[in-house]
């Protein structure tokens, strides 16, 4: 928990160092969607449990199951085209049944969630022939997943800081009024995850997610 608090405070401090003019437009966005994750290599050691392990895991997103997939984003638009954002993305991955059965795990998931906190830069493209405004963005940050791993060696069930994360986004927004808009976007992410297990071992995996999001934004 100490590493989690320290890294969260460091990220918040980094964002606070950004020079944001008082007149900047602020946009608060919330979204949900359909998120998946391709296979990834999982390796580590579980003393008293499965021992040393190195295998390829199949992941399921289960976006609509509790807790759901969602995210929040605050964007400070410096101009009509350039914005800086702080984002929290609650993605999820569950090891599939075949992965669990073949490798001796009872549970292997990051489901409350694979939490990514990122500082981002966005570029939007106003003035299109339609009312839609396309945008692209990307950012860097940290992964703070809820590690849920259970084997015969014990159960790990806690939030941990596990490594660095990056994300990339492309979408378009549509205004409903002067203050409200809706948007749709593709979001991808990559996170490095090295977790400590209750058995005294470690588990490492690098996870990619792909998501199609729908959301709503309020402008201030």
PDB file of C-alpha atoms in Angstrom:
ATOM      1  CA  UNK A   1       0.000   0.000   0.000  1.00  0.00           C
ATOM      2  CA  UNK A   2       2.915   2.372   0.648  1.00  0.00           C
ATOM      3  CA  UNK A   3       4.118   2.030  -2.942  1.00  0.00           C
ATOM      4  CA  UNK A   4       0.550   2.646  -4.166  1.00  0.00           C
ATOM      5  CA  UNK A   5       0.186   5.864  -2.129  1.00  0.00           C
ATOM      6  CA  UNK A   6       3.646   7.130  -2.998  1.00  0.00           C
ATOM      7  CA  UNK A   7       3.219   6.598  -6.739  1.00  0.00           C
ATOM      8  CA  UNK A   8      -0.282   8.074  -6.767  1.00  0.00           C
ATOM      9  CA  UNK A   9       0.969  11.215  -4.987  1.00  0.00           C
ATOM     10  CA  UNK A  10       3.898  11.467  -7.394  1.00  0.00           C
ATOM     11  CA  UNK A  11       1.586  11.262 -10.395  1.00  0.00           C
ATOM     12  CA  UNK A  12      -0.749  13.897  -8.939  1.00  0.00           C
ATOM     13  CA  UNK A  13       2.214  16.167  -8.251  1.00  0.00           C
ATOM     14  CA  UNK A  14       3.455  15.762 -11.833  1.00  0.00           C
ATOM     15  CA  UNK A  15       0.085  16.828 -13.170  1.00  0.00           C
ATOM     16  CA  UNK A  16       0.034  19.784 -10.792  1.00  0.00           C
ATOM     17  CA  UNK A  17       3.278  21.054 -12.317  1.00  0.00           C
ATOM     18  CA  UNK A  18       1.520  21.595 -15.656  1.00  0.00           C
ATOM     19  CA  UNK A  19       0.944  25.291 -16.324  1.00  0.00           C
ATOM     20  CA  UNK A  20      -2.820  25.532 -16.841  1.00  0.00           C
ATOM     21  CA  UNK A  21      -4.103  29.005 -17.726  1.00  0.00           C
ATOM     22  CA  UNK A  22      -7.070  30.178 -15.671  1.00  0.00           C
ATOM     23  CA  UNK A  23      -9.134  30.583 -18.854  1.00  0.00           C
ATOM     24  CA  UNK A  24      -8.598  26.979 -19.998  1.00  0.00           C
ATOM     25  CA  UNK A  25     -11.720  24.980 -20.815  1.00  0.00           C
ATOM     26  CA  UNK A  26     -12.251  22.018 -18.480  1.00  0.00           C
ATOM     27  CA  UNK A  27     -14.096  18.892 -19.657  1.00  0.00           C
ATOM     28  CA  UNK A  28     -15.162  16.060 -17.341  1.00  0.00           C
ATOM     29  CA  UNK A  29     -15.888  12.747 -19.089  1.00  0.00           C
ATOM     30  CA  UNK A  30     -17.191   9.365 -17.955  1.00  0.00           C
ATOM     31  CA  UNK A  31     -17.444   6.255 -20.109  1.00  0.00           C
ATOM     32  CA  UNK A  32     -18.083   2.534 -20.237  1.00  0.00           C
ATOM     33  CA  UNK A  33     -17.778   0.043 -23.073  1.00  0.00           C
ATOM     34  CA  UNK A  34     -16.617  -3.355 -24.274  1.00  0.00           C
ATOM     35  CA  UNK A  35     -13.048  -4.277 -23.354  1.00  0.00           C
ATOM     36  CA  UNK A  36     -10.966  -7.329 -24.288  1.00  0.00           C
ATOM     37  CA  UNK A  37      -7.391  -8.476 -23.768  1.00  0.00           C
ATOM     38  CA  UNK A  38      -5.217 -10.784 -25.900  1.00  0.00           C
ATOM     39  CA  UNK A  39      -3.148 -13.638 -24.453  1.00  0.00           C
ATOM     40  CA  UNK A  40      -0.031 -12.774 -22.458  1.00  0.00           C
ATOM     41  CA  UNK A  41       2.864 -14.632 -20.851  1.00  0.00           C
ATOM     42  CA  UNK A  42       2.572 -15.101 -17.067  1.00  0.00           C
ATOM     43  CA  UNK A  43       5.667 -16.111 -15.107  1.00  0.00           C
ATOM     44  CA  UNK A  44       6.899 -16.172 -11.556  1.00  0.00           C
ATOM     45  CA  UNK A  45       7.219 -18.336  -8.475  1.00  0.00           C
ATOM     46  CA  UNK A  46       4.653 -19.501  -5.915  1.00  0.00           C
ATOM     47  CA  UNK A  47       6.453 -21.195  -2.972  1.00  0.00           C
ATOM     48  CA  UNK A  48       4.282 -23.843  -1.345  1.00  0.00           C
ATOM     49  CA  UNK A  49       1.832 -23.649  -4.235  1.00  0.00           C
ATOM     50  CA  UNK A  50       2.436 -24.276  -7.933  1.00  0.00           C
ATOM     51  CA  UNK A  51       6.161 -23.483  -7.626  1.00  0.00           C
ATOM     52  CA  UNK A  52       7.910 -21.860 -10.586  1.00  0.00           C
ATOM     53  CA  UNK A  53       5.571 -21.140 -13.492  1.00  0.00           C
ATOM     54  CA  UNK A  54       5.807 -19.781 -17.025  1.00  0.00           C
ATOM     55  CA  UNK A  55       2.769 -20.052 -19.299  1.00  0.00           C
ATOM     56  CA  UNK A  56       0.597 -18.139 -21.749  1.00  0.00           C
ATOM     57  CA  UNK A  57      -2.722 -17.043 -20.240  1.00  0.00           C
ATOM     58  CA  UNK A  58      -5.971 -16.534 -22.071  1.00  0.00           C
ATOM     59  CA  UNK A  59      -7.836 -13.506 -20.724  1.00  0.00           C
ATOM     60  CA  UNK A  60     -11.517 -12.578 -20.641  1.00  0.00           C
ATOM     61  CA  UNK A  61     -12.752  -9.011 -20.167  1.00  0.00           C
ATOM     62  CA  UNK A  62     -16.348  -9.622 -18.971  1.00  0.00           C
ATOM     63  CA  UNK A  63     -17.022  -5.903 -19.290  1.00  0.00           C
ATOM     64  CA  UNK A  64     -20.678  -6.068 -18.225  1.00  0.00           C
ATOM     65  CA  UNK A  65     -20.145  -8.153 -15.075  1.00  0.00           C
ATOM     66  CA  UNK A  66     -19.686  -6.574 -11.659  1.00  0.00           C
ATOM     67  CA  UNK A  67     -17.520  -4.690 -11.069  1.00  0.00           C
ATOM     68  CA  UNK A  68     -18.089  -3.165 -14.551  1.00  0.00           C
ATOM     69  CA  UNK A  69     -15.591  -1.691 -16.979  1.00  0.00           C
ATOM     70  CA  UNK A  70     -15.553   2.136 -16.814  1.00  0.00           C
ATOM     71  CA  UNK A  71     -13.364   5.212 -16.723  1.00  0.00           C
ATOM     72  CA  UNK A  72     -13.156   8.921 -15.828  1.00  0.00           C
ATOM     73  CA  UNK A  73     -11.174  11.643 -17.577  1.00  0.00           C
ATOM     74  CA  UNK A  74     -10.603  15.318 -16.814  1.00  0.00           C
ATOM     75  CA  UNK A  75      -9.249  17.341 -19.744  1.00  0.00           C
ATOM     76  CA  UNK A  76      -7.891  20.892 -19.586  1.00  0.00           C
ATOM     77  CA  UNK A  77      -8.200  22.217 -23.152  1.00  0.00           C
ATOM     78  CA  UNK A  78      -5.511  24.856 -23.684  1.00  0.00           C
ATOM     79  CA  UNK A  79      -6.889  25.837 -27.099  1.00  0.00           C
ATOM     80  CA  UNK A  80      -9.348  24.601 -29.714  1.00  0.00           C
ATOM     81  CA  UNK A  81      -6.946  21.790 -30.523  1.00  0.00           C
ATOM     82  CA  UNK A  82      -4.594  20.979 -27.591  1.00  0.00           C
ATOM     83  CA  UNK A  83      -5.520  19.493 -24.216  1.00  0.00           C
ATOM     84  CA  UNK A  84      -3.908  17.840 -21.175  1.00  0.00           C
ATOM     85  CA  UNK A  85      -5.807  15.158 -19.246  1.00  0.00           C
ATOM     86  CA  UNK A  86      -5.703  13.032 -16.122  1.00  0.00           C
ATOM     87  CA  UNK A  87      -7.499   9.690 -16.530  1.00  0.00           C
ATOM     88  CA  UNK A  88      -8.518   6.703 -14.429  1.00  0.00           C
ATOM     89  CA  UNK A  89      -9.347   3.529 -16.394  1.00  0.00           C
ATOM     90  CA  UNK A  90     -10.970   0.579 -14.585  1.00  0.00           C
ATOM     91  CA  UNK A  91     -10.205  -2.253 -17.030  1.00  0.00           C
ATOM     92  CA  UNK A  92     -10.444  -5.959 -16.089  1.00  0.00           C
ATOM     93  CA  UNK A  93      -8.921  -9.311 -17.020  1.00  0.00           C
ATOM     94  CA  UNK A  94      -9.889 -12.819 -15.878  1.00  0.00           C
ATOM     95  CA  UNK A  95      -7.801 -15.897 -16.708  1.00  0.00           C
ATOM     96  CA  UNK A  96     -10.036 -18.301 -18.635  1.00  0.00           C
ATOM     97  CA  UNK A  97     -10.995 -21.763 -17.330  1.00  0.00           C
ATOM     98  CA  UNK A  98      -8.484 -23.581 -19.532  1.00  0.00           C
ATOM     99  CA  UNK A  99      -5.622 -21.424 -18.230  1.00  0.00           C
ATOM    100  CA  UNK A 100      -6.601 -22.059 -14.609  1.00  0.00           C
ATOM    101  CA  UNK A 101      -7.012 -25.816 -15.043  1.00  0.00           C
ATOM    102  CA  UNK A 102      -3.743 -26.359 -16.924  1.00  0.00           C
ATOM    103  CA  UNK A 103      -1.560 -24.358 -14.521  1.00  0.00           C
ATOM    104  CA  UNK A 104      -2.897 -25.149 -11.041  1.00  0.00           C
ATOM    105  CA  UNK A 105      -4.476 -21.764 -10.277  1.00  0.00           C
ATOM    106  CA  UNK A 106      -7.854 -21.464  -8.564  1.00  0.00           C
ATOM    107  CA  UNK A 107      -8.080 -17.743  -9.366  1.00  0.00           C
ATOM    108  CA  UNK A 108      -5.965 -15.447 -11.514  1.00  0.00           C
ATOM    109  CA  UNK A 109      -7.508 -12.084 -12.243  1.00  0.00           C
ATOM    110  CA  UNK A 110      -7.221  -8.317 -12.003  1.00  0.00           C
ATOM    111  CA  UNK A 111     -10.912  -7.540 -11.721  1.00  0.00           C
ATOM    112  CA  UNK A 112     -11.441  -4.699  -9.299  1.00  0.00           C
ATOM    113  CA  UNK A 113      -9.744  -3.741 -11.703  1.00  0.00           C
ATOM    114  CA  UNK A 114      -6.617  -3.483 -13.811  1.00  0.00           C
ATOM    115  CA  UNK A 115      -6.542   0.150 -12.701  1.00  0.00           C
ATOM    116  CA  UNK A 116      -4.539   2.548 -14.888  1.00  0.00           C
ATOM    117  CA  UNK A 117      -3.877   6.169 -13.912  1.00  0.00           C
ATOM    118  CA  UNK A 118      -2.366   8.204 -16.748  1.00  0.00           C
ATOM    119  CA  UNK A 119      -1.353  11.749 -17.671  1.00  0.00           C
ATOM    120  CA  UNK A 120      -2.291  12.388 -21.308  1.00  0.00           C
ATOM    121  CA  UNK A 121      -2.040  14.774 -24.231  1.00  0.00           C
ATOM    122  CA  UNK A 122      -5.018  15.140 -26.615  1.00  0.00           C
ATOM    123  CA  UNK A 123      -5.344  16.702 -30.072  1.00  0.00           C
ATOM    124  CA  UNK A 124      -8.798  17.457 -31.436  1.00  0.00           C
ATOM    125  CA  UNK A 125      -9.758  18.494 -34.958  1.00  0.00           C
ATOM    126  CA  UNK A 126     -12.620  21.019 -34.984  1.00  0.00           C
ATOM    127  CA  UNK A 127     -14.173  22.499 -38.115  1.00  0.00           C
ATOM    128  CA  UNK A 128     -15.137  19.272 -39.884  1.00  0.00           C
ATOM    129  CA  UNK A 129     -18.055  19.384 -42.390  1.00  0.00           C
ATOM    130  CA  UNK A 130     -20.225  17.561 -39.803  1.00  0.00           C
ATOM    131  CA  UNK A 131     -20.959  18.297 -36.134  1.00  0.00           C
ATOM    132  CA  UNK A 132     -18.541  15.564 -35.051  1.00  0.00           C
ATOM    133  CA  UNK A 133     -15.130  16.539 -33.657  1.00  0.00           C
ATOM    134  CA  UNK A 134     -12.460  13.828 -34.079  1.00  0.00           C
ATOM    135  CA  UNK A 135      -9.641  13.528 -31.539  1.00  0.00           C
ATOM    136  CA  UNK A 136      -6.575  11.434 -30.750  1.00  0.00           C
ATOM    137  CA  UNK A 137      -4.528  11.134 -27.591  1.00  0.00           C
ATOM    138  CA  UNK A 138      -1.997   9.190 -25.619  1.00  0.00           C
ATOM    139  CA  UNK A 139      -0.525   9.067 -22.158  1.00  0.00           C
ATOM    140  CA  UNK A 140       1.797   7.477 -19.620  1.00  0.00           C
ATOM    141  CA  UNK A 141       1.231   6.506 -16.009  1.00  0.00           C
ATOM    142  CA  UNK A 142       1.019   3.642 -13.545  1.00  0.00           C
ATOM    143  CA  UNK A 143      -0.871   0.377 -13.043  1.00  0.00           C
ATOM    144  CA  UNK A 144      -2.495  -0.212  -9.638  1.00  0.00           C
ATOM    145  CA  UNK A 145      -4.519  -3.420 -10.111  1.00  0.00           C
ATOM    146  CA  UNK A 146      -6.484  -5.358  -7.549  1.00  0.00           C
ATOM    147  CA  UNK A 147      -4.448  -8.571  -7.515  1.00  0.00           C
ATOM    148  CA  UNK A 148      -6.685 -11.617  -7.037  1.00  0.00           C
ATOM    149  CA  UNK A 149      -4.613 -14.825  -7.179  1.00  0.00           C
ATOM    150  CA  UNK A 150      -5.345 -18.086  -5.393  1.00  0.00           C
ATOM    151  CA  UNK A 151      -3.420 -21.382  -5.444  1.00  0.00           C
ATOM    152  CA  UNK A 152      -2.720 -24.114  -2.920  1.00  0.00           C
ATOM    153  CA  UNK A 153       0.028 -21.795  -1.626  1.00  0.00           C
ATOM    154  CA  UNK A 154      -2.419 -19.132  -0.468  1.00  0.00           C
ATOM    155  CA  UNK A 155      -4.604 -16.245  -1.599  1.00  0.00           C
ATOM    156  CA  UNK A 156      -3.486 -12.778  -2.658  1.00  0.00           C
ATOM    157  CA  UNK A 157      -6.327 -10.249  -2.582  1.00  0.00           C
ATOM    158  CA  UNK A 158      -5.190  -6.612  -2.478  1.00  0.00           C
ATOM    159  CA  UNK A 159      -4.370  -3.476  -4.460  1.00  0.00           C
ATOM    160  CA  UNK A 160      -0.733  -3.170  -5.499  1.00  0.00           C
ATOM    161  CA  UNK A 161       1.377  -0.808  -7.571  1.00  0.00           C
ATOM    162  CA  UNK A 162       2.729  -3.170 -10.240  1.00  0.00           C
ATOM    163  CA  UNK A 163       4.497  -1.042 -12.848  1.00  0.00           C
ATOM    164  CA  UNK A 164       4.250   1.455 -15.687  1.00  0.00           C
ATOM    165  CA  UNK A 165       1.386   1.891 -18.140  1.00  0.00           C
ATOM    166  CA  UNK A 166       0.716   3.633 -21.449  1.00  0.00           C
ATOM    167  CA  UNK A 167      -2.503   4.217 -23.374  1.00  0.00           C
ATOM    168  CA  UNK A 168      -3.616   5.470 -26.792  1.00  0.00           C
ATOM    169  CA  UNK A 169      -7.028   6.791 -27.863  1.00  0.00           C
ATOM    170  CA  UNK A 170      -8.868   7.795 -31.059  1.00  0.00           C
ATOM    171  CA  UNK A 171     -12.485   8.908 -31.206  1.00  0.00           C
ATOM    172  CA  UNK A 172     -15.028  11.598 -31.978  1.00  0.00           C
ATOM    173  CA  UNK A 173     -17.398  13.727 -29.912  1.00  0.00           C
ATOM    174  CA  UNK A 174     -20.828  15.129 -30.754  1.00  0.00           C
ATOM    175  CA  UNK A 175     -22.336  18.186 -28.973  1.00  0.00           C
ATOM    176  CA  UNK A 176     -25.792  17.936 -27.399  1.00  0.00           C
ATOM    177  CA  UNK A 177     -25.708  21.520 -26.052  1.00  0.00           C
ATOM    178  CA  UNK A 178     -23.162  24.189 -25.115  1.00  0.00           C
ATOM    179  CA  UNK A 179     -22.102  22.137 -22.084  1.00  0.00           C
ATOM    180  CA  UNK A 180     -22.983  18.499 -22.823  1.00  0.00           C
ATOM    181  CA  UNK A 181     -21.586  16.151 -25.451  1.00  0.00           C
ATOM    182  CA  UNK A 182     -21.393  12.431 -26.155  1.00  0.00           C
ATOM    183  CA  UNK A 183     -18.451  10.532 -27.592  1.00  0.00           C
ATOM    184  CA  UNK A 184     -17.300   7.204 -28.949  1.00  0.00           C
ATOM    185  CA  UNK A 185     -13.704   6.045 -29.006  1.00  0.00           C
ATOM    186  CA  UNK A 186     -11.215   3.221 -29.324  1.00  0.00           C
ATOM    187  CA  UNK A 187      -8.846   2.885 -26.359  1.00  0.00           C
ATOM    188  CA  UNK A 188      -5.786   0.669 -26.135  1.00  0.00           C
ATOM    189  CA  UNK A 189      -3.434   0.191 -23.203  1.00  0.00           C
ATOM    190  CA  UNK A 190      -0.262  -1.637 -22.221  1.00  0.00           C
ATOM    191  CA  UNK A 191       0.712  -2.200 -18.592  1.00  0.00           C
ATOM    192  CA  UNK A 192       3.606  -3.904 -16.849  1.00  0.00           C
ATOM    193  CA  UNK A 193       2.467  -5.900 -13.837  1.00  0.00           C
ATOM    194  CA  UNK A 194       4.803  -7.422 -11.253  1.00  0.00           C
ATOM    195  CA  UNK A 195       2.760  -8.470  -8.237  1.00  0.00           C
ATOM    196  CA  UNK A 196       3.797  -9.835  -4.846  1.00  0.00           C
ATOM    197  CA  UNK A 197       2.038 -13.063  -3.818  1.00  0.00           C
ATOM    198  CA  UNK A 198       0.918 -13.990  -0.309  1.00  0.00           C
ATOM    199  CA  UNK A 199       3.093 -17.109  -0.532  1.00  0.00           C
ATOM    200  CA  UNK A 200       6.225 -14.943  -0.738  1.00  0.00           C
ATOM    201  CA  UNK A 201       6.604 -15.330  -4.485  1.00  0.00           C
ATOM    202  CA  UNK A 202       5.926 -13.008  -7.409  1.00  0.00           C
ATOM    203  CA  UNK A 203       3.840 -12.983 -10.570  1.00  0.00           C
ATOM    204  CA  UNK A 204       4.719 -11.010 -13.695  1.00  0.00           C
ATOM    205  CA  UNK A 205       2.702 -10.311 -16.843  1.00  0.00           C
ATOM    206  CA  UNK A 206       2.438  -7.494 -19.375  1.00  0.00           C
ATOM    207  CA  UNK A 207      -1.186  -6.890 -20.350  1.00  0.00           C
ATOM    208  CA  UNK A 208      -2.626  -5.237 -23.450  1.00  0.00           C
ATOM    209  CA  UNK A 209      -6.266  -4.141 -23.519  1.00  0.00           C
ATOM    210  CA  UNK A 210      -8.479  -3.020 -26.393  1.00  0.00           C
ATOM    211  CA  UNK A 211     -11.785  -1.258 -25.775  1.00  0.00           C
ATOM    212  CA  UNK A 212     -14.634   0.441 -27.602  1.00  0.00           C
ATOM    213  CA  UNK A 213     -16.069   3.154 -25.355  1.00  0.00           C
ATOM    214  CA  UNK A 214     -19.225   5.250 -25.257  1.00  0.00           C
ATOM    215  CA  UNK A 215     -19.397   8.198 -22.892  1.00  0.00           C
ATOM    216  CA  UNK A 216     -20.711  11.612 -21.967  1.00  0.00           C
ATOM    217  CA  UNK A 217     -18.818  14.840 -21.216  1.00  0.00           C
ATOM    218  CA  UNK A 218     -19.670  18.001 -19.284  1.00  0.00           C
ATOM    219  CA  UNK A 219     -17.824  21.209 -20.151  1.00  0.00           C
ATOM    220  CA  UNK A 220     -17.101  23.972 -17.628  1.00  0.00           C
TER     221      UNK A 220
END
